[in-house]
Amino acid sequence: MTGDDPAVPDLPDAPAEASSAAPEPSRGDPETDPQVHAVGIGPGNTEFLTRRAGRLLRNADVVVGFETVVDFVADETDAELITCGYRDEPEALGRFAARVADGARGVAVLMGDPNHSGYQFLGKVEAAVDAPVRVVPGISSVQMAASRARTPLEDSVFETLHVRGDLSPALARLRRAVGDRHLIVIPRPYDWMPEDVAADLVDGGADRALKAIVCERLTHPDEQITHTDLGTLADGAGGDAPDDTAFSDLSVLVVRA
């Protein structure tokens, strides 16, 4: 690091808990309202980008996010684009925070809706800029999957496994609910893919005949919907590499009650 490089922020060990510890502050004077927004860009097809999200991107001075997410909206903004992966998150967020500290309007982009498995990145953004961040919801792949499967959200249990750390509480909630309520699950590439979730449910006593629907790359030109049953899906479980699953890393599993 040179003397001109931005400082690398100290990110929280539990960013999701940090970002959800309290409600957002009430909206105030636009001149003093947060200059940073965490924006859900939708499932990847910009036809599903909300007007609010599009306006914030057009007005942004700097945009930060994971490379694959930023790529989806690169043509929607003239802002400086800062991309990262898991390894260089702190450095990228340090650059973003430095721009914001200089008065730039900052937008952090997240896939789908920040409220669906986005709080870990949200917590890191808030820690980096050391200021409130306004969340702008987007259309999630969860909503798209519910539509494709005709599965009302109010009759469903949703769990995201696309997080770091222990998944046992989420898996236990799925086991308790399966058969009584619809399940909508975001898998974790590649150790907890749809087949592995199905196997865990079957091992917990779920009926192998329950209908299972795997929705891949929703709203993209190569979208694919697979209709099967829980037992058949479970028979493909095992492994933790892309070649060990029949499905994309952009998948949502629906198990109908």
PDB file of C-alpha atoms in Angstrom:
ATOM      1  CA  MET A   1       0.000   0.000   0.000  1.00  0.00           C
ATOM      2  CA  THR A   2       1.309   3.447  -0.869  1.00  0.00           C
ATOM      3  CA  GLY A   3       0.692   6.659   1.018  1.00  0.00           C
ATOM      4  CA  ASP A   4      -1.963   7.589  -1.545  1.00  0.00           C
ATOM      5  CA  ASP A   5      -3.904   4.360  -1.233  1.00  0.00           C
ATOM      6  CA  PRO A   6      -7.224   4.469   0.659  1.00  0.00           C
ATOM      7  CA  ALA A   7      -7.242   2.869   4.081  1.00  0.00           C
ATOM      8  CA  VAL A   8      -8.548  -0.689   4.227  1.00  0.00           C
ATOM      9  CA  PRO A   9     -11.634  -0.621   6.475  1.00  0.00           C
ATOM     10  CA  ASP A  10     -12.056  -2.864   9.489  1.00  0.00           C
ATOM     11  CA  LEU A  11     -15.076  -4.970   8.523  1.00  0.00           C
ATOM     12  CA  PRO A  12     -17.297  -6.662  11.136  1.00  0.00           C
ATOM     13  CA  ASP A  13     -17.015 -10.393  11.802  1.00  0.00           C
ATOM     14  CA  ALA A  14     -20.814 -10.721  11.645  1.00  0.00           C
ATOM     15  CA  PRO A  15     -21.842  -8.121   9.034  1.00  0.00           C
ATOM     16  CA  ALA A  16     -25.388  -9.435   8.559  1.00  0.00           C
ATOM     17  CA  GLU A  17     -26.105  -9.089  12.259  1.00  0.00           C
ATOM     18  CA  ALA A  18     -24.578  -5.619  12.293  1.00  0.00           C
ATOM     19  CA  SER A  19     -26.679  -4.412   9.363  1.00  0.00           C
ATOM     20  CA  SER A  20     -29.914  -5.758  10.835  1.00  0.00           C
ATOM     21  CA  ALA A  21     -29.334  -4.633  14.421  1.00  0.00           C
ATOM     22  CA  ALA A  22     -31.613  -1.589  14.147  1.00  0.00           C
ATOM     23  CA  PRO A  23     -34.125  -0.028  11.732  1.00  0.00           C
ATOM     24  CA  GLU A  24     -33.010   2.557   9.214  1.00  0.00           C
ATOM     25  CA  PRO A  25     -33.105   6.152  10.444  1.00  0.00           C
ATOM     26  CA  SER A  26     -36.147   8.139   9.415  1.00  0.00           C
ATOM     27  CA  ARG A  27     -35.889  10.112   6.233  1.00  0.00           C
ATOM     28  CA  GLY A  28     -34.701  13.647   6.831  1.00  0.00           C
ATOM     29  CA  ASP A  29     -33.517  16.604   4.870  1.00  0.00           C
ATOM     30  CA  PRO A  30     -32.399  15.478   1.376  1.00  0.00           C
ATOM     31  CA  GLU A  31     -29.248  17.522   1.909  1.00  0.00           C
ATOM     32  CA  THR A  32     -28.293  15.453   4.954  1.00  0.00           C
ATOM     33  CA  ASP A  33     -29.898  12.119   4.039  1.00  0.00           C
ATOM     34  CA  PRO A  34     -27.442   9.263   3.411  1.00  0.00           C
ATOM     35  CA  GLN A  35     -25.440   9.654   0.229  1.00  0.00           C
ATOM     36  CA  VAL A  36     -24.984   5.893  -0.074  1.00  0.00           C
ATOM     37  CA  HIS A  37     -27.651   3.460  -1.257  1.00  0.00           C
ATOM     38  CA  ALA A  38     -27.631  -0.329  -1.339  1.00  0.00           C
ATOM     39  CA  VAL A  39     -29.617  -1.138  -4.454  1.00  0.00           C
ATOM     40  CA  GLY A  40     -31.166  -4.424  -5.506  1.00  0.00           C
ATOM     41  CA  ILE A  41     -30.688  -4.768  -9.257  1.00  0.00           C
ATOM     42  CA  GLY A  42     -33.170  -7.599  -9.750  1.00  0.00           C
ATOM     43  CA  PRO A  43     -32.466 -11.102 -11.061  1.00  0.00           C
ATOM     44  CA  GLY A  44     -30.055  -9.941 -13.783  1.00  0.00           C
ATOM     45  CA  ASN A  45     -32.361  -8.990 -16.628  1.00  0.00           C
ATOM     46  CA  THR A  46     -32.407  -5.192 -16.648  1.00  0.00           C
ATOM     47  CA  GLU A  47     -36.079  -5.273 -17.692  1.00  0.00           C
ATOM     48  CA  PHE A  48     -36.680  -6.000 -13.997  1.00  0.00           C
ATOM     49  CA  LEU A  49     -34.571  -3.091 -12.717  1.00  0.00           C
ATOM     50  CA  THR A  50     -36.884  -0.726 -10.839  1.00  0.00           C
ATOM     51  CA  ARG A  51     -37.199   2.909 -11.896  1.00  0.00           C
ATOM     52  CA  ARG A  52     -35.825   4.007  -8.507  1.00  0.00           C
ATOM     53  CA  ALA A  53     -32.781   1.763  -8.887  1.00  0.00           C
ATOM     54  CA  GLY A  54     -32.192   2.970 -12.426  1.00  0.00           C
ATOM     55  CA  ARG A  55     -32.349   6.617 -11.365  1.00  0.00           C
ATOM     56  CA  LEU A  56     -29.862   6.074  -8.528  1.00  0.00           C
ATOM     57  CA  LEU A  57     -27.457   4.318 -10.885  1.00  0.00           C
ATOM     58  CA  ARG A  58     -27.700   7.114 -13.445  1.00  0.00           C
ATOM     59  CA  ASN A  59     -27.006   9.735 -10.764  1.00  0.00           C
ATOM     60  CA  ALA A  60     -24.222   7.819  -9.010  1.00  0.00           C
ATOM     61  CA  ASP A  61     -20.604   8.954  -8.990  1.00  0.00           C
ATOM     62  CA  VAL A  62     -19.244   5.585  -7.868  1.00  0.00           C
ATOM     63  CA  VAL A  63     -20.713   2.063  -7.866  1.00  0.00           C
ATOM     64  CA  VAL A  64     -19.336  -0.906  -5.943  1.00  0.00           C
ATOM     65  CA  GLY A  65     -20.288  -4.579  -5.961  1.00  0.00           C
ATOM     66  CA  PHE A  66     -19.243  -8.054  -6.893  1.00  0.00           C
ATOM     67  CA  GLU A  67     -17.974  -8.216 -10.451  1.00  0.00           C
ATOM     68  CA  THR A  68     -20.825 -10.337 -11.800  1.00  0.00           C
ATOM     69  CA  VAL A  69     -23.409  -7.967 -10.290  1.00  0.00           C
ATOM     70  CA  VAL A  70     -21.737  -4.775 -11.512  1.00  0.00           C
ATOM     71  CA  ASP A  71     -21.471  -6.274 -14.999  1.00  0.00           C
ATOM     72  CA  PHE A  72     -25.262  -6.505 -15.229  1.00  0.00           C
ATOM     73  CA  VAL A  73     -25.699  -2.745 -14.729  1.00  0.00           C
ATOM     74  CA  ALA A  74     -22.496  -1.384 -16.252  1.00  0.00           C
ATOM     75  CA  ASP A  75     -24.438   0.050 -19.200  1.00  0.00           C
ATOM     76  CA  GLU A  76     -26.940   1.773 -16.878  1.00  0.00           C
ATOM     77  CA  THR A  77     -24.464   4.263 -15.373  1.00  0.00           C
ATOM     78  CA  ASP A  78     -21.497   6.497 -16.170  1.00  0.00           C
ATOM     79  CA  ALA A  79     -20.181   6.182 -12.621  1.00  0.00           C
ATOM     80  CA  GLU A  80     -16.774   4.842 -11.672  1.00  0.00           C
ATOM     81  CA  LEU A  81     -17.198   1.074 -11.271  1.00  0.00           C
ATOM     82  CA  ILE A  82     -15.382  -0.686  -8.426  1.00  0.00           C
ATOM     83  CA  THR A  83     -15.663  -4.464  -8.580  1.00  0.00           C
ATOM     84  CA  CYS A  84     -14.582  -7.058  -6.066  1.00  0.00           C
ATOM     85  CA  GLY A  85     -14.593 -10.709  -5.127  1.00  0.00           C
ATOM     86  CA  TYR A  86     -14.552 -12.210  -1.649  1.00  0.00           C
ATOM     87  CA  ARG A  87     -10.768 -11.891  -1.371  1.00  0.00           C
ATOM     88  CA  ASP A  88     -10.464  -8.207  -2.194  1.00  0.00           C
ATOM     89  CA  GLU A  89     -13.692  -6.894  -0.625  1.00  0.00           C
ATOM     90  CA  PRO A  90     -11.917  -4.769   2.013  1.00  0.00           C
ATOM     91  CA  GLU A  91      -9.676  -3.046  -0.514  1.00  0.00           C
ATOM     92  CA  ALA A  92     -12.553  -2.352  -2.918  1.00  0.00           C
ATOM     93  CA  LEU A  93     -14.769  -1.034  -0.141  1.00  0.00           C
ATOM     94  CA  GLY A  94     -11.908   1.152   1.066  1.00  0.00           C
ATOM     95  CA  ARG A  95     -11.731   2.782  -2.365  1.00  0.00           C
ATOM     96  CA  PHE A  96     -15.506   3.197  -2.392  1.00  0.00           C
ATOM     97  CA  ALA A  97     -15.521   4.726   1.092  1.00  0.00           C
ATOM     98  CA  ALA A  98     -12.765   7.172   0.140  1.00  0.00           C
ATOM     99  CA  ARG A  99     -14.824   8.436  -2.799  1.00  0.00           C
ATOM    100  CA  VAL A 100     -17.906   8.795  -0.600  1.00  0.00           C
ATOM    101  CA  ALA A 101     -15.893  10.670   2.031  1.00  0.00           C
ATOM    102  CA  ASP A 102     -14.927  13.132  -0.709  1.00  0.00           C
ATOM    103  CA  GLY A 103     -18.600  13.799  -1.420  1.00  0.00           C
ATOM    104  CA  ALA A 104     -19.319  11.265  -4.158  1.00  0.00           C
ATOM    105  CA  ARG A 105     -22.792   9.755  -4.450  1.00  0.00           C
ATOM    106  CA  GLY A 106     -22.246   6.056  -3.858  1.00  0.00           C
ATOM    107  CA  VAL A 107     -24.309   3.042  -4.847  1.00  0.00           C
ATOM    108  CA  ALA A 108     -23.593  -0.501  -3.691  1.00  0.00           C
ATOM    109  CA  VAL A 109     -25.283  -3.011  -5.989  1.00  0.00           C
ATOM    110  CA  LEU A 110     -26.601  -6.374  -4.897  1.00  0.00           C
ATOM    111  CA  MET A 111     -28.250  -9.147  -6.861  1.00  0.00           C
ATOM    112  CA  GLY A 112     -32.017  -9.328  -6.588  1.00  0.00           C
ATOM    113  CA  ASP A 113     -33.223  -7.674  -3.382  1.00  0.00           C
ATOM    114  CA  PRO A 114     -30.758  -6.726  -0.591  1.00  0.00           C
ATOM    115  CA  ASN A 115     -33.244  -8.123   1.917  1.00  0.00           C
ATOM    116  CA  HIS A 116     -32.796 -11.625   0.472  1.00  0.00           C
ATOM    117  CA  SER A 117     -29.274 -12.803   1.438  1.00  0.00           C
ATOM    118  CA  GLY A 118     -27.734  -9.366   0.923  1.00  0.00           C
ATOM    119  CA  TYR A 119     -27.234  -8.233   4.511  1.00  0.00           C
ATOM    120  CA  GLN A 120     -23.676  -9.544   4.752  1.00  0.00           C
ATOM    121  CA  PHE A 121     -22.492  -7.232   1.973  1.00  0.00           C
ATOM    122  CA  LEU A 122     -24.728  -4.439   3.266  1.00  0.00           C
ATOM    123  CA  GLY A 123     -23.095  -4.674   6.695  1.00  0.00           C
ATOM    124  CA  LYS A 124     -19.637  -4.433   5.156  1.00  0.00           C
ATOM    125  CA  VAL A 125     -20.618  -1.391   3.082  1.00  0.00           C
ATOM    126  CA  GLU A 126     -21.995   0.367   6.171  1.00  0.00           C
ATOM    127  CA  ALA A 127     -18.844  -0.405   8.138  1.00  0.00           C
ATOM    128  CA  ALA A 128     -16.628   0.847   5.309  1.00  0.00           C
ATOM    129  CA  VAL A 129     -18.387   4.186   4.817  1.00  0.00           C
ATOM    130  CA  ASP A 130     -19.063   4.562   8.563  1.00  0.00           C
ATOM    131  CA  ALA A 131     -22.460   6.108   7.829  1.00  0.00           C
ATOM    132  CA  PRO A 132     -26.081   5.053   7.326  1.00  0.00           C
ATOM    133  CA  VAL A 133     -26.876   3.321   4.039  1.00  0.00           C
ATOM    134  CA  ARG A 134     -30.354   3.496   2.526  1.00  0.00           C
ATOM    135  CA  VAL A 135     -31.658   0.160   1.208  1.00  0.00           C
ATOM    136  CA  VAL A 136     -33.552   0.163  -2.086  1.00  0.00           C
ATOM    137  CA  PRO A 137     -35.360  -3.169  -2.574  1.00  0.00           C
ATOM    138  CA  GLY A 138     -35.314  -4.959  -5.893  1.00  0.00           C
ATOM    139  CA  ILE A 139     -37.137  -7.832  -7.521  1.00  0.00           C
ATOM    140  CA  SER A 140     -35.661 -11.027  -6.137  1.00  0.00           C
ATOM    141  CA  SER A 141     -35.233 -14.398  -7.789  1.00  0.00           C
ATOM    142  CA  VAL A 142     -37.310 -15.616  -4.832  1.00  0.00           C
ATOM    143  CA  GLN A 143     -40.270 -13.614  -6.105  1.00  0.00           C
ATOM    144  CA  MET A 144     -39.678 -14.878  -9.623  1.00  0.00           C
ATOM    145  CA  ALA A 145     -39.484 -18.488  -8.416  1.00  0.00           C
ATOM    146  CA  ALA A 146     -42.711 -18.068  -6.444  1.00  0.00           C
ATOM    147  CA  SER A 147     -44.374 -16.802  -9.609  1.00  0.00           C
ATOM    148  CA  ARG A 148     -43.055 -19.611 -11.799  1.00  0.00           C
ATOM    149  CA  ALA A 149     -44.083 -22.233  -9.227  1.00  0.00           C
ATOM    150  CA  ARG A 150     -47.384 -20.472  -8.433  1.00  0.00           C
ATOM    151  CA  THR A 151     -46.425 -20.625  -4.788  1.00  0.00           C
ATOM    152  CA  PRO A 152     -47.835 -17.784  -2.649  1.00  0.00           C
ATOM    153  CA  LEU A 153     -45.192 -16.285  -0.373  1.00  0.00           C
ATOM    154  CA  GLU A 154     -47.641 -16.095   2.529  1.00  0.00           C
ATOM    155  CA  ASP A 155     -48.014 -19.881   2.401  1.00  0.00           C
ATOM    156  CA  SER A 156     -44.274 -20.503   2.190  1.00  0.00           C
ATOM    157  CA  VAL A 157     -41.148 -20.723   4.311  1.00  0.00           C
ATOM    158  CA  PHE A 158     -38.136 -18.999   2.791  1.00  0.00           C
ATOM    159  CA  GLU A 159     -34.534 -19.759   3.670  1.00  0.00           C
ATOM    160  CA  THR A 160     -31.313 -18.608   2.087  1.00  0.00           C
ATOM    161  CA  LEU A 161     -28.325 -20.918   2.382  1.00  0.00           C
ATOM    162  CA  HIS A 162     -26.206 -18.533   0.325  1.00  0.00           C
ATOM    163  CA  VAL A 163     -24.316 -17.293   3.380  1.00  0.00           C
ATOM    164  CA  ARG A 164     -21.083 -18.177   5.108  1.00  0.00           C
ATOM    165  CA  GLY A 165     -21.114 -20.123   8.327  1.00  0.00           C
ATOM    166  CA  ASP A 166     -23.310 -22.690  10.017  1.00  0.00           C
ATOM    167  CA  LEU A 167     -26.450 -23.618   8.076  1.00  0.00           C
ATOM    168  CA  SER A 168     -27.904 -26.010  10.648  1.00  0.00           C
ATOM    169  CA  PRO A 169     -30.560 -23.586  12.023  1.00  0.00           C
ATOM    170  CA  ALA A 170     -31.887 -22.871   8.520  1.00  0.00           C
ATOM    171  CA  LEU A 171     -31.860 -26.565   7.594  1.00  0.00           C
ATOM    172  CA  ALA A 172     -33.714 -27.402  10.798  1.00  0.00           C
ATOM    173  CA  ARG A 173     -36.415 -24.840   9.990  1.00  0.00           C
ATOM    174  CA  LEU A 174     -36.837 -26.374   6.530  1.00  0.00           C
ATOM    175  CA  ARG A 175     -37.150 -29.859   8.008  1.00  0.00           C
ATOM    176  CA  ARG A 176     -39.852 -28.696  10.410  1.00  0.00           C
ATOM    177  CA  ALA A 177     -41.865 -26.960   7.687  1.00  0.00           C
ATOM    178  CA  VAL A 178     -41.572 -29.415   4.774  1.00  0.00           C
ATOM    179  CA  GLY A 179     -44.887 -30.985   3.833  1.00  0.00           C
ATOM    180  CA  ASP A 180     -46.889 -28.442   5.837  1.00  0.00           C
ATOM    181  CA  ARG A 181     -45.809 -25.306   3.983  1.00  0.00           C
ATOM    182  CA  HIS A 182     -44.177 -24.631   0.644  1.00  0.00           C
ATOM    183  CA  LEU A 183     -40.408 -24.165   0.816  1.00  0.00           C
ATOM    184  CA  ILE A 184     -38.447 -21.615  -1.192  1.00  0.00           C
ATOM    185  CA  VAL A 185     -34.707 -22.058  -0.814  1.00  0.00           C
ATOM    186  CA  ILE A 186     -31.679 -20.249  -2.214  1.00  0.00           C
ATOM    187  CA  PRO A 187     -28.945 -22.928  -2.337  1.00  0.00           C
ATOM    188  CA  ARG A 188     -25.253 -22.341  -1.614  1.00  0.00           C
ATOM    189  CA  PRO A 189     -22.831 -23.114  -4.434  1.00  0.00           C
ATOM    190  CA  TYR A 190     -21.605 -25.721  -4.472  1.00  0.00           C
ATOM    191  CA  ASP A 191     -21.801 -27.597  -1.189  1.00  0.00           C
ATOM    192  CA  TRP A 192     -25.542 -27.074  -0.630  1.00  0.00           C
ATOM    193  CA  MET A 193     -27.130 -27.290  -4.046  1.00  0.00           C
ATOM    194  CA  PRO A 194     -30.775 -28.323  -4.694  1.00  0.00           C
ATOM    195  CA  GLU A 195     -29.921 -32.024  -4.588  1.00  0.00           C
ATOM    196  CA  ASP A 196     -28.194 -31.677  -1.213  1.00  0.00           C
ATOM    197  CA  VAL A 197     -31.087 -29.734   0.299  1.00  0.00           C
ATOM    198  CA  ALA A 198     -33.507 -32.386  -0.972  1.00  0.00           C
ATOM    199  CA  ALA A 199     -31.374 -35.173   0.530  1.00  0.00           C
ATOM    200  CA  ASP A 200     -31.300 -33.439   3.901  1.00  0.00           C
ATOM    201  CA  LEU A 201     -35.085 -33.099   3.850  1.00  0.00           C
ATOM    202  CA  VAL A 202     -35.563 -36.751   2.908  1.00  0.00           C
ATOM    203  CA  ASP A 203     -33.104 -37.815   5.628  1.00  0.00           C
ATOM    204  CA  GLY A 204     -35.268 -35.831   8.042  1.00  0.00           C
ATOM    205  CA  GLY A 205     -38.357 -37.814   7.073  1.00  0.00           C
ATOM    206  CA  ALA A 206     -39.858 -35.754   4.249  1.00  0.00           C
ATOM    207  CA  ASP A 207     -42.042 -37.530   1.701  1.00  0.00           C
ATOM    208  CA  ARG A 208     -39.976 -38.385  -1.382  1.00  0.00           C
ATOM    209  CA  ALA A 209     -43.050 -37.806  -3.553  1.00  0.00           C
ATOM    210  CA  LEU A 210     -43.310 -34.089  -2.747  1.00  0.00           C
ATOM    211  CA  LYS A 211     -43.093 -31.962  -5.873  1.00  0.00           C
ATOM    212  CA  ALA A 212     -39.773 -30.164  -6.306  1.00  0.00           C
ATOM    213  CA  ILE A 213     -39.135 -27.382  -8.808  1.00  0.00           C
ATOM    214  CA  VAL A 214     -35.661 -26.021  -9.561  1.00  0.00           C
ATOM    215  CA  CYS A 215     -35.632 -22.601 -11.216  1.00  0.00           C
ATOM    216  CA  GLU A 216     -32.357 -21.654 -12.907  1.00  0.00           C
ATOM    217  CA  ARG A 217     -31.171 -18.291 -14.240  1.00  0.00           C
ATOM    218  CA  LEU A 218     -34.588 -16.740 -13.833  1.00  0.00           C
ATOM    219  CA  THR A 219     -35.495 -14.014 -16.378  1.00  0.00           C
ATOM    220  CA  HIS A 220     -32.321 -14.695 -18.381  1.00  0.00           C
ATOM    221  CA  PRO A 221     -32.551 -15.914 -21.995  1.00  0.00           C
ATOM    222  CA  ASP A 222     -31.400 -19.378 -20.890  1.00  0.00           C
ATOM    223  CA  GLU A 223     -33.868 -19.660 -18.003  1.00  0.00           C
ATOM    224  CA  GLN A 224     -34.718 -23.272 -17.216  1.00  0.00           C
ATOM    225  CA  ILE A 225     -37.384 -24.785 -14.952  1.00  0.00           C
ATOM    226  CA  THR A 226     -37.017 -28.417 -13.852  1.00  0.00           C
ATOM    227  CA  HIS A 227     -40.069 -30.227 -12.444  1.00  0.00           C
ATOM    228  CA  THR A 228     -39.261 -33.340 -10.438  1.00  0.00           C
ATOM    229  CA  ASP A 229     -39.928 -34.879  -7.015  1.00  0.00           C
ATOM    230  CA  LEU A 230     -37.986 -34.596  -3.795  1.00  0.00           C
ATOM    231  CA  GLY A 231     -36.730 -38.189  -3.857  1.00  0.00           C
ATOM    232  CA  THR A 232     -35.413 -38.070  -7.411  1.00  0.00           C
ATOM    233  CA  LEU A 233     -33.693 -34.795  -6.654  1.00  0.00           C
ATOM    234  CA  ALA A 234     -32.167 -36.195  -3.452  1.00  0.00           C
ATOM    235  CA  ASP A 235     -30.669 -39.139  -5.337  1.00  0.00           C
ATOM    236  CA  GLY A 236     -28.280 -36.717  -7.058  1.00  0.00           C
ATOM    237  CA  ALA A 237     -26.811 -35.320  -3.823  1.00  0.00           C
ATOM    238  CA  GLY A 238     -23.122 -35.225  -2.971  1.00  0.00           C
ATOM    239  CA  GLY A 239     -19.950 -33.353  -3.772  1.00  0.00           C
ATOM    240  CA  ASP A 240     -19.066 -29.689  -3.589  1.00  0.00           C
ATOM    241  CA  ALA A 241     -17.919 -28.779  -7.094  1.00  0.00           C
ATOM    242  CA  PRO A 242     -19.781 -27.474 -10.168  1.00  0.00           C
ATOM    243  CA  ASP A 243     -19.545 -30.871 -11.849  1.00  0.00           C
ATOM    244  CA  ASP A 244     -21.273 -32.528  -8.871  1.00  0.00           C
ATOM    245  CA  THR A 245     -24.625 -30.860  -9.509  1.00  0.00           C
ATOM    246  CA  ALA A 246     -27.028 -30.774 -12.422  1.00  0.00           C
ATOM    247  CA  PHE A 247     -27.915 -27.152 -11.714  1.00  0.00           C
ATOM    248  CA  SER A 248     -26.557 -23.635 -12.072  1.00  0.00           C
ATOM    249  CA  ASP A 249     -25.206 -21.584  -9.195  1.00  0.00           C
ATOM    250  CA  LEU A 250     -28.102 -19.197 -10.006  1.00  0.00           C
ATOM    251  CA  SER A 251     -30.814 -21.562  -8.800  1.00  0.00           C
ATOM    252  CA  VAL A 252     -33.823 -21.431  -6.509  1.00  0.00           C
ATOM    253  CA  LEU A 253     -35.430 -24.584  -5.133  1.00  0.00           C
ATOM    254  CA  VAL A 254     -39.178 -24.751  -4.498  1.00  0.00           C
ATOM    255  CA  VAL A 255     -40.691 -27.714  -2.642  1.00  0.00           C
ATOM    256  CA  ARG A 256     -44.466 -27.683  -2.714  1.00  0.00           C
ATOM    257  CA  ALA A 257     -46.448 -28.861   0.277  1.00  0.00           C
TER     258      ALA A 257
END
